[in-house]
Amino acid sequence: MKEIEKRSLTGVVYIFLMLAGAAIHPLIFVVVFGAFLYLTQFEFYKLVETAGNSPRKTTGLTLGLLLFLISFGMVNNIIPTRFYLIFILALMVIFLFEAFSKRRGILQNSAVTLTGFVYVAIPFSLLNFMVYPGYPYSPEFNAKILIGVFFIVWMYDSMAYLFGSKFGKHKIHKTISPNKSWEGLIGGAVFALAMGVVNALIFGQLSMLNWILVALLSVISGTLGDLFESIIKRRLKVKDSGTILPGHGGLLDRFDSLLFVIPVVYVWLNLSGNLL
């Protein structure tokens, strides 16, 4: 199979899983995105191991998945909100494991374990609150806002790549990400904002102005998320975070934008009163 065909097929499967997980049923949502969380956080830990770090993978992955499942239980009114308090104690486990181990780099290993939890598990867990926008008053599964955010990010990424490939002359940062240009960013941003307008027409849920603001925030935070992962990979001298997606690299390479977009959009939707 040619590289372009492999890349296209992988992209279709990836988008199908994302949309199926978000749109069909809450149980499919928790299985699909729980699996994505686990695999993405695992990739992050394998990535930092190449630099000589020794994260507590089992502890970090368990806590990450536990946070996601507790969040899912909360929005479905199965688990009390106060269950979040257990993470104050649970995160201490990361430091205690290192303190009583004989490995070197206690603080460094604890830090990279905690980073994987914050960087990957928290954004994925916030997805639960985006697909239950009426929480805590209405446990109704509604993924329209989340799907709209996906569309904005995918539109931005695709058009930024096309505009950057054709017109890109002025690099955003030659050292960190030599393939990203201001022309690509501007072209992608225009189409992302247009996607925000389309979302307002097909999904509703938010006002036209709010969808445009969500698109703008997605462009800014998504670009920063992409650059953040690029910095990590460049400093570790690796091309891709993994090989699970043929032609695309790893899941962390696909979710790098969303890991920044989701927290920013979620905070905005809360502050603006669009989530109860």
CSV table of C-alpha atoms in Angstrom, one decimal:
chain,number,residue,atom,x,y,z
A,1,MET,CA,0.0,0.0,0.0
A,2,LYS,CA,1.3,3.4,-1.0
A,3,GLU,CA,2.1,5.9,1.8
A,4,ILE,CA,-0.6,8.3,0.8
A,5,GLU,CA,-3.2,5.5,0.8
A,6,LYS,CA,-2.0,4.2,4.1
A,7,ARG,CA,-2.2,7.8,5.6
A,8,SER,CA,-5.7,8.3,4.2
A,9,LEU,CA,-7.0,5.0,5.4
A,10,THR,CA,-5.6,5.6,8.9
A,11,GLY,CA,-7.1,9.1,9.0
A,12,VAL,CA,-10.5,7.8,8.1
A,13,VAL,CA,-10.4,5.1,10.8
A,14,TYR,CA,-9.2,7.7,13.3
A,15,ILE,CA,-12.0,10.2,12.5
A,16,PHE,CA,-14.6,7.4,12.5
A,17,LEU,CA,-13.6,6.3,16.0
A,18,MET,CA,-13.6,9.8,17.3
A,19,LEU,CA,-17.1,10.6,15.9
A,20,ALA,CA,-18.4,7.2,16.9
A,21,GLY,CA,-17.1,7.6,20.4
A,22,ALA,CA,-18.6,11.1,20.7
A,23,ALA,CA,-22.0,10.6,19.0
A,24,ILE,CA,-23.4,7.1,19.4
A,25,HIS,CA,-23.7,6.1,23.1
A,26,PRO,CA,-22.2,7.0,26.4
A,27,LEU,CA,-20.7,3.5,26.9
A,28,ILE,CA,-19.0,3.7,23.5
A,29,PHE,CA,-17.7,7.2,24.5
A,30,VAL,CA,-16.1,5.9,27.7
A,31,VAL,CA,-14.6,2.9,25.9
A,32,VAL,CA,-13.2,4.8,22.9
A,33,PHE,CA,-11.8,7.8,24.8
A,34,GLY,CA,-10.7,5.8,27.8
A,35,ALA,CA,-8.6,3.7,25.4
A,36,PHE,CA,-7.3,6.8,23.7
A,37,LEU,CA,-6.4,8.3,27.0
A,38,TYR,CA,-4.5,5.2,28.2
A,39,LEU,CA,-2.6,4.8,24.9
A,40,THR,CA,-1.7,8.5,24.6
A,41,GLN,CA,-0.5,8.7,28.1
A,42,PHE,CA,1.5,5.5,27.7
A,43,GLU,CA,3.1,7.0,24.5
A,44,PHE,CA,4.1,10.1,26.5
A,45,TYR,CA,5.8,8.0,29.2
A,46,LYS,CA,7.7,5.9,26.5
A,47,LEU,CA,8.7,9.2,24.9
A,48,VAL,CA,10.3,10.7,28.0
A,49,GLU,CA,12.0,7.4,28.8
A,50,THR,CA,14.1,8.0,25.7
A,51,ALA,CA,15.7,10.9,27.6
A,52,GLY,CA,16.7,8.6,30.5
A,53,ASN,CA,13.7,9.4,32.7
A,54,SER,CA,11.9,6.6,34.6
A,55,PRO,CA,8.3,7.5,35.1
A,56,ARG,CA,6.0,5.3,37.2
A,57,LYS,CA,4.0,4.2,34.2
A,58,THR,CA,1.6,1.8,36.0
A,59,THR,CA,0.9,4.4,38.7
A,60,GLY,CA,0.4,7.3,36.3
A,61,LEU,CA,-1.7,5.3,33.8
A,62,THR,CA,-3.9,3.9,36.6
A,63,LEU,CA,-4.5,7.3,38.1
A,64,GLY,CA,-5.2,8.8,34.6
A,65,LEU,CA,-7.8,6.1,33.8
A,66,LEU,CA,-9.3,6.4,37.2
A,67,LEU,CA,-9.7,10.2,36.8
A,68,PHE,CA,-11.5,9.6,33.5
A,69,LEU,CA,-13.8,6.9,34.9
A,70,ILE,CA,-14.6,8.9,38.0
A,71,SER,CA,-15.5,11.9,35.8
A,72,PHE,CA,-17.8,9.7,33.8
A,73,GLY,CA,-19.4,8.4,36.9
A,74,MET,CA,-19.9,12.0,38.2
A,75,VAL,CA,-21.6,13.3,35.1
A,76,ASN,CA,-23.9,10.3,35.2
A,77,ASN,CA,-24.8,11.0,38.9
A,78,ILE,CA,-23.3,7.6,39.8
A,79,ILE,CA,-20.4,8.9,41.8
A,80,PRO,CA,-20.6,11.9,44.2
A,81,THR,CA,-18.7,15.1,43.2
A,82,ARG,CA,-16.5,14.8,46.3
A,83,PHE,CA,-14.8,11.7,44.9
A,84,TYR,CA,-12.4,14.1,43.2
A,85,LEU,CA,-10.9,14.6,46.7
A,86,ILE,CA,-9.3,11.2,46.5
A,87,PHE,CA,-6.8,12.6,43.9
A,88,ILE,CA,-5.3,14.8,46.6
A,89,LEU,CA,-4.2,11.6,48.3
A,90,ALA,CA,-3.7,9.6,45.2
A,91,LEU,CA,-1.2,12.0,43.7
A,92,MET,CA,0.9,11.7,46.9
A,93,VAL,CA,1.4,8.1,46.0
A,94,ILE,CA,3.5,9.1,43.0
A,95,PHE,CA,6.0,10.9,45.3
A,96,LEU,CA,5.9,8.1,48.0
A,97,PHE,CA,6.7,5.4,45.4
A,98,GLU,CA,9.8,7.3,44.4
A,99,ALA,CA,10.8,8.3,47.9
A,100,PHE,CA,10.9,4.6,49.0
A,101,SER,CA,12.5,3.3,45.9
A,102,LYS,CA,16.2,2.9,45.3
A,103,ARG,CA,16.2,4.6,41.9
A,104,ARG,CA,18.0,7.8,41.2
A,105,GLY,CA,16.2,11.1,40.3
A,106,ILE,CA,13.3,11.0,42.8
A,107,LEU,CA,12.0,14.5,42.0
A,108,GLN,CA,12.6,14.2,38.2
A,109,ASN,CA,10.8,10.8,37.9
A,110,SER,CA,7.9,12.0,40.1
A,111,ALA,CA,7.7,15.2,37.9
A,112,VAL,CA,7.5,13.3,34.6
A,113,THR,CA,4.9,10.9,36.0
A,114,LEU,CA,2.8,13.8,37.2
A,115,THR,CA,3.3,15.6,33.9
A,116,GLY,CA,1.8,12.7,31.9
A,117,PHE,CA,-1.2,12.8,34.3
A,118,VAL,CA,-1.8,16.5,33.9
A,119,TYR,CA,-0.9,16.8,30.2
A,120,VAL,CA,-3.0,13.9,29.0
A,121,ALA,CA,-5.4,12.6,31.6
A,122,ILE,CA,-7.0,15.9,32.7
A,123,PRO,CA,-7.9,17.1,29.2
A,124,PHE,CA,-9.4,13.7,28.3
A,125,SER,CA,-11.4,13.6,31.6
A,126,LEU,CA,-12.8,17.1,30.8
A,127,LEU,CA,-14.4,15.6,27.7
A,128,ASN,CA,-16.9,14.0,30.1
A,129,PHE,CA,-18.2,17.4,31.2
A,130,MET,CA,-18.4,18.6,27.6
A,131,VAL,CA,-20.7,15.8,26.5
A,132,TYR,CA,-22.9,16.3,29.5
A,133,PRO,CA,-23.3,20.1,29.2
A,134,GLY,CA,-26.2,20.1,31.7
A,135,TYR,CA,-24.2,18.6,34.6
A,136,PRO,CA,-25.0,18.5,37.5
A,137,TYR,CA,-28.7,19.3,36.8
A,138,SER,CA,-29.3,17.1,33.7
A,139,PRO,CA,-27.5,13.8,33.1
A,140,GLU,CA,-28.2,14.0,29.3
A,141,PHE,CA,-25.6,12.9,26.9
A,142,ASN,CA,-25.1,15.5,24.2
A,143,ALA,CA,-21.9,15.6,22.2
A,144,LYS,CA,-22.8,18.4,19.7
A,145,ILE,CA,-20.4,20.9,21.3
A,146,LEU,CA,-17.5,18.4,21.4
A,147,ILE,CA,-18.1,17.3,17.8
A,148,GLY,CA,-18.1,20.9,16.7
A,149,VAL,CA,-14.8,21.5,18.4
A,150,PHE,CA,-13.4,18.4,16.6
A,151,PHE,CA,-14.6,19.8,13.3
A,152,ILE,CA,-12.9,23.2,14.0
A,153,VAL,CA,-9.6,21.6,15.0
A,154,TRP,CA,-9.6,19.2,12.0
A,155,MET,CA,-10.4,22.0,9.6
A,156,TYR,CA,-7.7,24.2,11.1
A,157,ASP,CA,-5.1,21.4,10.9
A,158,SER,CA,-6.0,20.4,7.4
A,159,MET,CA,-6.1,23.9,5.9
A,160,ALA,CA,-3.0,25.1,7.8
A,161,TYR,CA,-1.2,22.2,6.2
A,162,LEU,CA,-2.5,22.9,2.7
A,163,PHE,CA,-1.9,26.7,2.9
A,164,GLY,CA,1.5,26.2,4.5
A,165,SER,CA,2.6,23.7,1.8
A,166,LYS,CA,1.6,26.0,-1.0
A,167,PHE,CA,2.3,29.5,0.3
A,168,GLY,CA,4.4,29.0,3.4
A,169,LYS,CA,7.5,31.3,3.4
A,170,HIS,CA,7.6,32.9,6.8
A,171,LYS,CA,8.2,30.2,9.5
A,172,ILE,CA,6.6,30.6,12.9
A,173,HIS,CA,9.7,29.1,14.6
A,174,LYS,CA,12.4,27.6,12.4
A,175,THR,CA,14.1,25.7,15.3
A,176,ILE,CA,11.1,24.2,17.0
A,177,SER,CA,8.9,23.4,14.0
A,178,PRO,CA,10.4,24.3,10.6
A,179,ASN,CA,7.3,23.1,8.6
A,180,LYS,CA,4.9,25.5,10.3
A,181,SER,CA,4.4,28.9,8.7
A,182,TRP,CA,2.4,32.1,9.4
A,183,GLU,CA,0.7,31.7,6.0
A,184,GLY,CA,-0.5,28.2,7.1
A,185,LEU,CA,-1.7,29.5,10.4
A,186,ILE,CA,-3.6,32.4,8.9
A,187,GLY,CA,-5.2,30.2,6.1
A,188,GLY,CA,-6.1,27.6,8.7
A,189,ALA,CA,-7.5,30.2,11.1
A,190,VAL,CA,-9.8,31.6,8.4
A,191,PHE,CA,-11.3,28.2,7.7
A,192,ALA,CA,-11.5,27.4,11.4
A,193,LEU,CA,-13.6,30.5,12.0
A,194,ALA,CA,-15.8,29.6,9.0
A,195,MET,CA,-16.2,26.2,10.6
A,196,GLY,CA,-17.4,27.9,13.8
A,197,VAL,CA,-20.1,29.7,11.8
A,198,VAL,CA,-21.1,26.4,10.2
A,199,ASN,CA,-21.3,24.8,13.6
A,200,ALA,CA,-23.7,27.5,14.8
A,201,LEU,CA,-26.0,26.7,11.9
A,202,ILE,CA,-25.9,22.9,12.1
A,203,PHE,CA,-25.5,22.2,15.8
A,204,GLY,CA,-26.8,25.3,17.6
A,205,GLN,CA,-26.1,24.8,21.3
A,206,LEU,CA,-24.0,28.0,21.4
A,207,SER,CA,-24.6,31.4,19.8
A,208,MET,CA,-22.9,32.4,16.6
A,209,LEU,CA,-20.5,34.7,18.5
A,210,ASN,CA,-19.6,31.9,21.0
A,211,TRP,CA,-18.9,29.4,18.2
A,212,ILE,CA,-16.6,32.0,16.6
A,213,LEU,CA,-14.8,32.6,19.9
A,214,VAL,CA,-14.5,28.9,20.4
A,215,ALA,CA,-12.9,28.6,17.0
A,216,LEU,CA,-10.5,31.5,17.8
A,217,LEU,CA,-9.5,29.9,21.1
A,218,SER,CA,-9.0,26.6,19.4
A,219,VAL,CA,-6.7,28.1,16.8
A,220,ILE,CA,-4.5,29.8,19.4
A,221,SER,CA,-4.4,26.9,22.0
A,222,GLY,CA,-4.2,24.2,19.3
A,223,THR,CA,-1.2,25.9,17.7
A,224,LEU,CA,0.5,26.2,21.1
A,225,GLY,CA,-0.3,22.5,21.8
A,226,ASP,CA,1.2,21.5,18.5
A,227,LEU,CA,4.4,23.6,19.2
A,228,PHE,CA,4.6,22.2,22.8
A,229,GLU,CA,4.8,18.6,21.6
A,230,SER,CA,7.2,19.7,18.8
A,231,ILE,CA,9.5,21.1,21.5
A,232,ILE,CA,9.4,17.9,23.4
A,233,LYS,CA,10.2,15.7,20.4
A,234,ARG,CA,12.9,18.0,19.1
A,235,ARG,CA,14.7,18.0,22.5
A,236,LEU,CA,14.4,14.2,22.6
A,237,LYS,CA,15.5,13.9,19.0
A,238,VAL,CA,12.5,11.8,17.9
A,239,LYS,CA,10.3,12.3,14.8
A,240,ASP,CA,7.1,10.7,16.0
A,241,SER,CA,5.6,9.9,19.4
A,242,GLY,CA,4.8,6.4,18.3
A,243,THR,CA,3.8,4.1,15.4
A,244,ILE,CA,0.3,3.1,16.3
A,245,LEU,CA,-1.2,5.2,13.4
A,246,PRO,CA,0.5,4.2,10.1
A,247,GLY,CA,1.4,7.3,8.1
A,248,HIS,CA,0.6,9.6,11.0
A,249,GLY,CA,2.9,8.5,13.8
A,250,GLY,CA,1.5,8.1,17.3
A,251,LEU,CA,-1.7,9.1,19.1
A,252,LEU,CA,0.1,11.9,20.9
A,253,ASP,CA,1.0,13.4,17.5
A,254,ARG,CA,-2.8,13.4,16.7
A,255,PHE,CA,-4.0,14.7,20.0
A,256,ASP,CA,-1.3,17.3,20.7
A,257,SER,CA,-3.6,20.2,19.6
A,258,LEU,CA,-6.7,18.9,21.4
A,259,LEU,CA,-4.8,18.4,24.7
A,260,PHE,CA,-4.5,22.2,24.8
A,261,VAL,CA,-7.8,23.0,23.1
A,262,ILE,CA,-10.1,21.0,25.4
A,263,PRO,CA,-9.1,22.7,28.7
A,264,VAL,CA,-9.1,26.2,27.2
A,265,VAL,CA,-12.5,25.7,25.5
A,266,TYR,CA,-14.0,24.0,28.6
A,267,VAL,CA,-12.9,26.9,30.9
A,268,TRP,CA,-14.3,29.4,28.4
A,269,LEU,CA,-17.6,27.6,28.1
A,270,ASN,CA,-17.9,27.6,31.9
A,271,LEU,CA,-16.9,31.2,32.4
A,272,SER,CA,-19.3,32.3,29.7
A,273,GLY,CA,-22.2,30.4,31.2
A,274,ASN,CA,-22.6,28.0,28.2
A,275,LEU,CA,-22.1,25.0,30.5
A,276,LEU,CA,-24.2,24.8,33.7
